[in-house]
Amino acid sequence: MLRVSRIHFPVTALGPGRRLGVWVQGCPLGCAGCIARDTWDAEGGREVSLSELAGLWREALAAGAEGLTVSGGEPLAQPAALGEFLLAAARIRAELASNADLLVYTGYEPGEITGPAAGALDRADAVITGRYDVTRPTRLIWRGSANQVLTTRTPLGTLRYGPYLDYAPDLVPFQVAASGGYLWFVGVPRQGDLPKLERALRQRGVTFEAVSWRP
Ligand code: SF4
């Protein structure tokens, strides 16, 4: 079982193309300025079986998914389940003759990823590593702060992510989804974007009761 916060398809703001997005629940790192505080509680979210996740991945590929993004929360806080999910995802991809890539976000630094956590990433084509550092804003796509590093780990990862290593778009990709009474955002906003969004919505009469980017 993998404890997850949410799952969504298609995600277009966290990696290239249309993707299955899986947000893992639980993060022990507590970065100041984290915009996903709702994913911190290791007892929150819900447990999803690996067979259900594999089924969702299979459906996404059948619907044209070009990749899988596992974010969080902290995926490496559940290394065994993450590793098994990525292994199953790679097998299904091969079975369906797909070249969809597997991307994993983690707040850990490369030197901290050892033992079971390193093994969990065996099947990842690319990883984005490092804590969110509010003091180091960046314009690089898919990264929240300048210290975070996008690393390719396979030829497919290099093919898919090579063109984006230094890419800083004028506008960041960003999605909005509504479900279960919640409005949630997919993507990595630039510093100051969310307060701007809140102000713009307030001027139009929309206020949030609670947000995941403040305690
Ligand atoms: S930014 Fe990522 S690693 Fe840092 S606290 Fe938030 S979810 Fe955890």
PDB file of C-alpha atoms and ligand atoms in Angstrom:
ATOM      1  CA  MET A   1       0.000   0.000   0.000  1.00  0.00           C
ATOM      2  CA  LEU A   2       1.101   3.534  -0.721  1.00  0.00           C
ATOM      3  CA  ARG A   3      -0.393   6.343   1.364  1.00  0.00           C
ATOM      4  CA  VAL A   4      -1.426   9.063  -1.042  1.00  0.00           C
ATOM      5  CA  SER A   5      -2.929  12.506  -0.841  1.00  0.00           C
ATOM      6  CA  ARG A   6      -4.409  12.576  -4.351  1.00  0.00           C
ATOM      7  CA  ILE A   7      -4.147  11.147  -7.819  1.00  0.00           C
ATOM      8  CA  HIS A   8      -4.981  12.997 -11.006  1.00  0.00           C
ATOM      9  CA  PHE A   9      -4.926  12.521 -14.755  1.00  0.00           C
ATOM     10  CA  PRO A  10      -4.065  14.355 -16.913  1.00  0.00           C
ATOM     11  CA  VAL A  11      -1.428  16.433 -15.169  1.00  0.00           C
ATOM     12  CA  THR A  12       0.316  18.816 -17.567  1.00  0.00           C
ATOM     13  CA  ALA A  13       2.249  21.015 -15.169  1.00  0.00           C
ATOM     14  CA  LEU A  14       4.720  18.579 -13.547  1.00  0.00           C
ATOM     15  CA  GLY A  15       6.847  17.120 -16.302  1.00  0.00           C
ATOM     16  CA  PRO A  16       6.473  16.984 -20.077  1.00  0.00           C
ATOM     17  CA  GLY A  17       3.234  15.985 -21.748  1.00  0.00           C
ATOM     18  CA  ARG A  18       0.063  14.548 -20.249  1.00  0.00           C
ATOM     19  CA  ARG A  19       0.853  12.581 -17.126  1.00  0.00           C
ATOM     20  CA  LEU A  20      -0.580  10.562 -14.285  1.00  0.00           C
ATOM     21  CA  GLY A  21       0.135  12.502 -11.088  1.00  0.00           C
ATOM     22  CA  VAL A  22       0.394  10.717  -7.733  1.00  0.00           C
ATOM     23  CA  TRP A  23       0.881  12.893  -4.629  1.00  0.00           C
ATOM     24  CA  VAL A  24       2.207  10.850  -1.753  1.00  0.00           C
ATOM     25  CA  GLN A  25       0.911  11.657   1.741  1.00  0.00           C
ATOM     26  CA  GLY A  26       3.360  12.319   4.571  1.00  0.00           C
ATOM     27  CA  CYS A  27       6.463  14.482   4.668  1.00  0.00           C
ATOM     28  CA  PRO A  28       8.861  14.733   7.637  1.00  0.00           C
ATOM     29  CA  LEU A  29      10.995  17.523   6.151  1.00  0.00           C
ATOM     30  CA  GLY A  30       8.911  20.596   7.009  1.00  0.00           C
ATOM     31  CA  CYS A  31      10.450  23.118   4.604  1.00  0.00           C
ATOM     32  CA  ALA A  32       9.627  26.723   5.508  1.00  0.00           C
ATOM     33  CA  GLY A  33       7.326  28.098   2.808  1.00  0.00           C
ATOM     34  CA  CYS A  34       6.096  24.672   1.647  1.00  0.00           C
ATOM     35  CA  ILE A  35       2.898  25.132  -0.375  1.00  0.00           C
ATOM     36  CA  ALA A  36       1.662  21.594   0.320  1.00  0.00           C
ATOM     37  CA  ARG A  37       1.405  21.491   4.093  1.00  0.00           C
ATOM     38  CA  ASP A  38      -1.724  19.375   3.730  1.00  0.00           C
ATOM     39  CA  THR A  39       0.528  16.503   2.647  1.00  0.00           C
ATOM     40  CA  TRP A  40       2.713  16.538   5.770  1.00  0.00           C
ATOM     41  CA  ASP A  41       0.589  14.362   8.077  1.00  0.00           C
ATOM     42  CA  ALA A  42       1.807  10.774   7.729  1.00  0.00           C
ATOM     43  CA  GLU A  43      -1.603   9.561   8.985  1.00  0.00           C
ATOM     44  CA  GLY A  44      -3.588  11.630   6.499  1.00  0.00           C
ATOM     45  CA  GLY A  45      -4.690  10.856   2.974  1.00  0.00           C
ATOM     46  CA  ARG A  46      -5.615   7.273   2.215  1.00  0.00           C
ATOM     47  CA  GLU A  47      -3.841   4.021   1.574  1.00  0.00           C
ATOM     48  CA  VAL A  48      -4.026   2.846  -2.024  1.00  0.00           C
ATOM     49  CA  SER A  49      -3.073  -0.674  -3.012  1.00  0.00           C
ATOM     50  CA  LEU A  50      -0.318  -1.180  -5.524  1.00  0.00           C
ATOM     51  CA  SER A  51      -2.725  -3.089  -7.748  1.00  0.00           C
ATOM     52  CA  GLU A  52      -5.068  -0.067  -7.807  1.00  0.00           C
ATOM     53  CA  LEU A  53      -2.170   2.235  -8.643  1.00  0.00           C
ATOM     54  CA  ALA A  54      -0.995  -0.129 -11.362  1.00  0.00           C
ATOM     55  CA  GLY A  55      -4.544  -0.184 -12.779  1.00  0.00           C
ATOM     56  CA  LEU A  56      -4.675   3.616 -12.846  1.00  0.00           C
ATOM     57  CA  TRP A  57      -1.315   3.741 -14.603  1.00  0.00           C
ATOM     58  CA  ARG A  58      -2.483   1.198 -17.165  1.00  0.00           C
ATOM     59  CA  GLU A  59      -5.647   3.262 -17.787  1.00  0.00           C
ATOM     60  CA  ALA A  60      -3.628   6.465 -18.092  1.00  0.00           C
ATOM     61  CA  LEU A  61      -1.300   4.875 -20.646  1.00  0.00           C
ATOM     62  CA  ALA A  62      -4.294   3.625 -22.612  1.00  0.00           C
ATOM     63  CA  ALA A  63      -5.566   7.219 -22.584  1.00  0.00           C
ATOM     64  CA  GLY A  64      -2.261   8.502 -23.976  1.00  0.00           C
ATOM     65  CA  ALA A  65      -0.246   9.333 -20.855  1.00  0.00           C
ATOM     66  CA  GLU A  66       3.304  10.387 -21.666  1.00  0.00           C
ATOM     67  CA  GLY A  67       4.612  10.018 -18.155  1.00  0.00           C
ATOM     68  CA  LEU A  68       4.091   9.406 -14.446  1.00  0.00           C
ATOM     69  CA  THR A  69       4.954  12.023 -11.839  1.00  0.00           C
ATOM     70  CA  VAL A  70       5.230  11.007  -8.198  1.00  0.00           C
ATOM     71  CA  SER A  71       5.322  14.016  -5.912  1.00  0.00           C
ATOM     72  CA  GLY A  72       4.201  14.770  -2.415  1.00  0.00           C
ATOM     73  CA  GLY A  73       4.530  14.863   0.445  1.00  0.00           C
ATOM     74  CA  GLU A  74       7.759  12.918   0.473  1.00  0.00           C
ATOM     75  CA  PRO A  75       7.784   9.842  -1.787  1.00  0.00           C
ATOM     76  CA  LEU A  76      10.978   8.482  -0.214  1.00  0.00           C
ATOM     77  CA  ALA A  77       9.291   8.318   3.184  1.00  0.00           C
ATOM     78  CA  GLN A  78       7.622   5.153   1.824  1.00  0.00           C
ATOM     79  CA  PRO A  79      10.550   3.592  -0.051  1.00  0.00           C
ATOM     80  CA  ALA A  80       9.313   0.005  -0.296  1.00  0.00           C
ATOM     81  CA  ALA A  81       5.884   0.903  -1.685  1.00  0.00           C
ATOM     82  CA  LEU A  82       7.342   3.550  -3.984  1.00  0.00           C
ATOM     83  CA  GLY A  83       9.930   1.123  -5.370  1.00  0.00           C
ATOM     84  CA  GLU A  84       7.291  -1.533  -6.001  1.00  0.00           C
ATOM     85  CA  PHE A  85       5.005   0.967  -7.692  1.00  0.00           C
ATOM     86  CA  LEU A  86       7.757   2.222  -9.991  1.00  0.00           C
ATOM     87  CA  LEU A  87       8.776  -1.347 -10.800  1.00  0.00           C
ATOM     88  CA  ALA A  88       5.168  -2.194 -11.719  1.00  0.00           C
ATOM     89  CA  ALA A  89       4.859   1.035 -13.711  1.00  0.00           C
ATOM     90  CA  ALA A  90       8.003   0.191 -15.705  1.00  0.00           C
ATOM     91  CA  ARG A  91       6.745  -3.338 -16.378  1.00  0.00           C
ATOM     92  CA  ILE A  92       3.351  -2.107 -17.579  1.00  0.00           C
ATOM     93  CA  ARG A  93       5.042   0.503 -19.745  1.00  0.00           C
ATOM     94  CA  ALA A  94       7.142  -2.213 -21.393  1.00  0.00           C
ATOM     95  CA  GLU A  95       4.139  -4.472 -21.812  1.00  0.00           C
ATOM     96  CA  LEU A  96       2.241  -1.689 -23.609  1.00  0.00           C
ATOM     97  CA  ALA A  97       5.299  -0.686 -25.658  1.00  0.00           C
ATOM     98  CA  SER A  98       5.041   2.835 -24.259  1.00  0.00           C
ATOM     99  CA  ASN A  99       7.937   5.254 -23.809  1.00  0.00           C
ATOM    100  CA  ALA A 100       6.218   7.179 -21.016  1.00  0.00           C
ATOM    101  CA  ASP A 101       8.758   8.387 -18.470  1.00  0.00           C
ATOM    102  CA  LEU A 102       8.803   8.045 -14.681  1.00  0.00           C
ATOM    103  CA  LEU A 103       9.617  11.228 -12.726  1.00  0.00           C
ATOM    104  CA  VAL A 104       9.946  11.413  -8.926  1.00  0.00           C
ATOM    105  CA  TYR A 105      10.179  14.510  -6.742  1.00  0.00           C
ATOM    106  CA  THR A 106      11.940  14.275  -3.417  1.00  0.00           C
ATOM    107  CA  GLY A 107      12.919  16.840  -0.821  1.00  0.00           C
ATOM    108  CA  TYR A 108      16.023  14.828   0.088  1.00  0.00           C
ATOM    109  CA  GLU A 109      19.409  15.866  -1.238  1.00  0.00           C
ATOM    110  CA  PRO A 110      21.290  13.344  -3.405  1.00  0.00           C
ATOM    111  CA  GLY A 111      23.758  12.577  -0.582  1.00  0.00           C
ATOM    112  CA  GLU A 112      20.870  11.706   1.735  1.00  0.00           C
ATOM    113  CA  ILE A 113      19.383   9.152  -0.650  1.00  0.00           C
ATOM    114  CA  THR A 114      20.941   5.884   0.466  1.00  0.00           C
ATOM    115  CA  GLY A 115      19.851   2.329   1.277  1.00  0.00           C
ATOM    116  CA  PRO A 116      16.171   1.537   0.635  1.00  0.00           C
ATOM    117  CA  ALA A 117      15.500   5.108  -0.567  1.00  0.00           C
ATOM    118  CA  ALA A 118      18.144   4.768  -3.287  1.00  0.00           C
ATOM    119  CA  GLY A 119      16.753   1.377  -4.277  1.00  0.00           C
ATOM    120  CA  ALA A 120      13.258   2.842  -4.543  1.00  0.00           C
ATOM    121  CA  LEU A 121      14.460   5.118  -7.347  1.00  0.00           C
ATOM    122  CA  ASP A 122      15.964   2.304  -9.437  1.00  0.00           C
ATOM    123  CA  ARG A 123      13.252   2.614 -12.081  1.00  0.00           C
ATOM    124  CA  ALA A 124      12.947   6.408 -12.134  1.00  0.00           C
ATOM    125  CA  ASP A 125      13.965   8.052 -15.418  1.00  0.00           C
ATOM    126  CA  ALA A 126      14.428  11.424 -13.755  1.00  0.00           C
ATOM    127  CA  VAL A 127      14.361  12.861 -10.253  1.00  0.00           C
ATOM    128  CA  ILE A 128      14.058  16.362  -8.861  1.00  0.00           C
ATOM    129  CA  THR A 129      15.894  16.513  -5.549  1.00  0.00           C
ATOM    130  CA  GLY A 130      16.314  18.931  -2.688  1.00  0.00           C
ATOM    131  CA  ARG A 131      14.350  20.798  -0.018  1.00  0.00           C
ATOM    132  CA  TYR A 132      12.301  23.780  -1.001  1.00  0.00           C
ATOM    133  CA  ASP A 133      14.357  26.822  -0.015  1.00  0.00           C
ATOM    134  CA  VAL A 134      12.230  29.942   0.200  1.00  0.00           C
ATOM    135  CA  THR A 135      15.346  32.134   0.120  1.00  0.00           C
ATOM    136  CA  ARG A 136      16.398  30.883  -3.337  1.00  0.00           C
ATOM    137  CA  PRO A 137      13.680  31.607  -5.908  1.00  0.00           C
ATOM    138  CA  THR A 138      14.092  30.227  -9.417  1.00  0.00           C
ATOM    139  CA  ARG A 139      12.544  30.567 -12.848  1.00  0.00           C
ATOM    140  CA  LEU A 140      13.501  27.023 -13.878  1.00  0.00           C
ATOM    141  CA  ILE A 141      10.579  24.913 -14.974  1.00  0.00           C
ATOM    142  CA  TRP A 142       9.175  22.337 -12.508  1.00  0.00           C
ATOM    143  CA  ARG A 143      11.495  23.466  -9.679  1.00  0.00           C
ATOM    144  CA  GLY A 144      10.446  25.503  -6.667  1.00  0.00           C
ATOM    145  CA  SER A 145      13.844  26.849  -5.633  1.00  0.00           C
ATOM    146  CA  ALA A 146      17.232  27.284  -7.276  1.00  0.00           C
ATOM    147  CA  ASN A 147      18.905  24.583  -5.182  1.00  0.00           C
ATOM    148  CA  GLN A 148      16.577  21.869  -6.482  1.00  0.00           C
ATOM    149  CA  VAL A 149      18.237  19.739  -9.145  1.00  0.00           C
ATOM    150  CA  LEU A 150      16.663  17.882 -12.057  1.00  0.00           C
ATOM    151  CA  THR A 151      18.760  14.786 -12.757  1.00  0.00           C
ATOM    152  CA  THR A 152      18.217  12.281 -15.537  1.00  0.00           C
ATOM    153  CA  ARG A 153      18.932   8.659 -14.723  1.00  0.00           C
ATOM    154  CA  THR A 154      18.200   6.733 -17.931  1.00  0.00           C
ATOM    155  CA  PRO A 155      18.519   7.334 -21.689  1.00  0.00           C
ATOM    156  CA  LEU A 156      14.755   7.932 -21.806  1.00  0.00           C
ATOM    157  CA  GLY A 157      15.077  10.453 -18.995  1.00  0.00           C
ATOM    158  CA  THR A 158      17.879  12.255 -20.835  1.00  0.00           C
ATOM    159  CA  LEU A 159      15.863  12.314 -24.055  1.00  0.00           C
ATOM    160  CA  ARG A 160      12.763  13.626 -22.324  1.00  0.00           C
ATOM    161  CA  TYR A 161      14.252  16.038 -19.766  1.00  0.00           C
ATOM    162  CA  GLY A 162      17.532  17.078 -21.385  1.00  0.00           C
ATOM    163  CA  PRO A 163      15.898  20.036 -23.185  1.00  0.00           C
ATOM    164  CA  TYR A 164      14.399  21.282 -19.910  1.00  0.00           C
ATOM    165  CA  LEU A 165      17.406  21.235 -17.594  1.00  0.00           C
ATOM    166  CA  ASP A 166      17.958  24.987 -17.989  1.00  0.00           C
ATOM    167  CA  TYR A 167      14.579  25.955 -19.387  1.00  0.00           C
ATOM    168  CA  ALA A 168      12.976  28.978 -17.720  1.00  0.00           C
ATOM    169  CA  PRO A 169       9.619  29.722 -19.368  1.00  0.00           C
ATOM    170  CA  ASP A 170       8.000  33.147 -19.268  1.00  0.00           C
ATOM    171  CA  LEU A 171       4.941  31.614 -17.663  1.00  0.00           C
ATOM    172  CA  VAL A 172       4.973  28.563 -15.409  1.00  0.00           C
ATOM    173  CA  PRO A 173       2.640  25.700 -16.290  1.00  0.00           C
ATOM    174  CA  PHE A 174      -0.175  25.625 -13.768  1.00  0.00           C
ATOM    175  CA  GLN A 175      -3.464  23.720 -13.512  1.00  0.00           C
ATOM    176  CA  VAL A 176      -6.492  24.164 -11.316  1.00  0.00           C
ATOM    177  CA  ALA A 177      -8.724  21.247 -10.379  1.00  0.00           C
ATOM    178  CA  ALA A 178     -11.846  21.061  -8.215  1.00  0.00           C
ATOM    179  CA  SER A 179     -12.968  17.968  -6.344  1.00  0.00           C
ATOM    180  CA  GLY A 180     -14.617  17.078  -3.030  1.00  0.00           C
ATOM    181  CA  GLY A 181     -15.231  20.705  -2.099  1.00  0.00           C
ATOM    182  CA  TYR A 182     -11.578  21.586  -2.568  1.00  0.00           C
ATOM    183  CA  LEU A 183      -9.865  23.684  -5.165  1.00  0.00           C
ATOM    184  CA  TRP A 184      -6.318  22.561  -5.743  1.00  0.00           C
ATOM    185  CA  PHE A 185      -3.459  23.665  -7.854  1.00  0.00           C
ATOM    186  CA  VAL A 186      -1.080  21.492  -9.859  1.00  0.00           C
ATOM    187  CA  GLY A 187       2.338  22.839 -10.698  1.00  0.00           C
ATOM    188  CA  VAL A 188       5.205  24.696  -9.111  1.00  0.00           C
ATOM    189  CA  PRO A 189       4.262  28.361  -8.780  1.00  0.00           C
ATOM    190  CA  ARG A 190       6.919  31.037  -8.599  1.00  0.00           C
ATOM    191  CA  GLN A 191       7.450  32.882  -5.368  1.00  0.00           C
ATOM    192  CA  GLY A 192       4.638  35.374  -4.832  1.00  0.00           C
ATOM    193  CA  ASP A 193       2.277  33.770  -7.375  1.00  0.00           C
ATOM    194  CA  LEU A 194      -0.104  32.308  -4.789  1.00  0.00           C
ATOM    195  CA  PRO A 195      -0.604  35.536  -2.786  1.00  0.00           C
ATOM    196  CA  LYS A 196      -1.177  37.303  -6.130  1.00  0.00           C
ATOM    197  CA  LEU A 197      -3.737  34.684  -7.072  1.00  0.00           C
ATOM    198  CA  GLU A 198      -5.457  35.058  -3.692  1.00  0.00           C
ATOM    199  CA  ARG A 199      -5.623  38.851  -4.094  1.00  0.00           C
ATOM    200  CA  ALA A 200      -6.987  38.585  -7.638  1.00  0.00           C
ATOM    201  CA  LEU A 201      -9.681  36.139  -6.550  1.00  0.00           C
ATOM    202  CA  ARG A 202     -10.579  38.236  -3.499  1.00  0.00           C
ATOM    203  CA  GLN A 203     -11.181  41.212  -5.785  1.00  0.00           C
ATOM    204  CA  ARG A 204     -13.656  38.994  -7.623  1.00  0.00           C
ATOM    205  CA  GLY A 205     -15.400  37.968  -4.409  1.00  0.00           C
ATOM    206  CA  VAL A 206     -13.711  34.580  -3.929  1.00  0.00           C
ATOM    207  CA  THR A 207     -11.992  33.948  -0.597  1.00  0.00           C
ATOM    208  CA  PHE A 208     -10.384  30.744   0.671  1.00  0.00           C
ATOM    209  CA  GLU A 209     -11.443  29.321   4.049  1.00  0.00           C
ATOM    210  CA  ALA A 210      -8.060  27.623   4.382  1.00  0.00           C
ATOM    211  CA  VAL A 211      -5.024  27.194   2.184  1.00  0.00           C
ATOM    212  CA  SER A 212      -2.240  24.605   2.151  1.00  0.00           C
ATOM    213  CA  TRP A 213       0.545  27.200   1.949  1.00  0.00           C
ATOM    214  CA  ARG A 214      -0.067  28.705   5.438  1.00  0.00           C
ATOM    215  CA  PRO A 215      -0.242  27.026   8.866  1.00  0.00           C
TER     216      PRO A 215
HETATM  217  S1  SF4 B   1       8.424  21.327  -0.010  1.00  0.00           S
HETATM  218 FE1  SF4 B   1       8.270  19.099  -0.336  1.00  0.00          FE
HETATM  219  S2  SF4 B   1       9.917  18.276   0.948  1.00  0.00           S
HETATM  220 FE2  SF4 B   1       9.538  20.341   1.677  1.00  0.00          FE
HETATM  221  S3  SF4 B   1       8.013  20.134   3.318  1.00  0.00           S
HETATM  222 FE3  SF4 B   1       6.885  20.518   1.416  1.00  0.00          FE
HETATM  223  S4  SF4 B   1       6.344  18.481   0.690  1.00  0.00           S
HETATM  224 FE4  SF4 B   1       8.014  18.216   2.161  1.00  0.00          FE
END
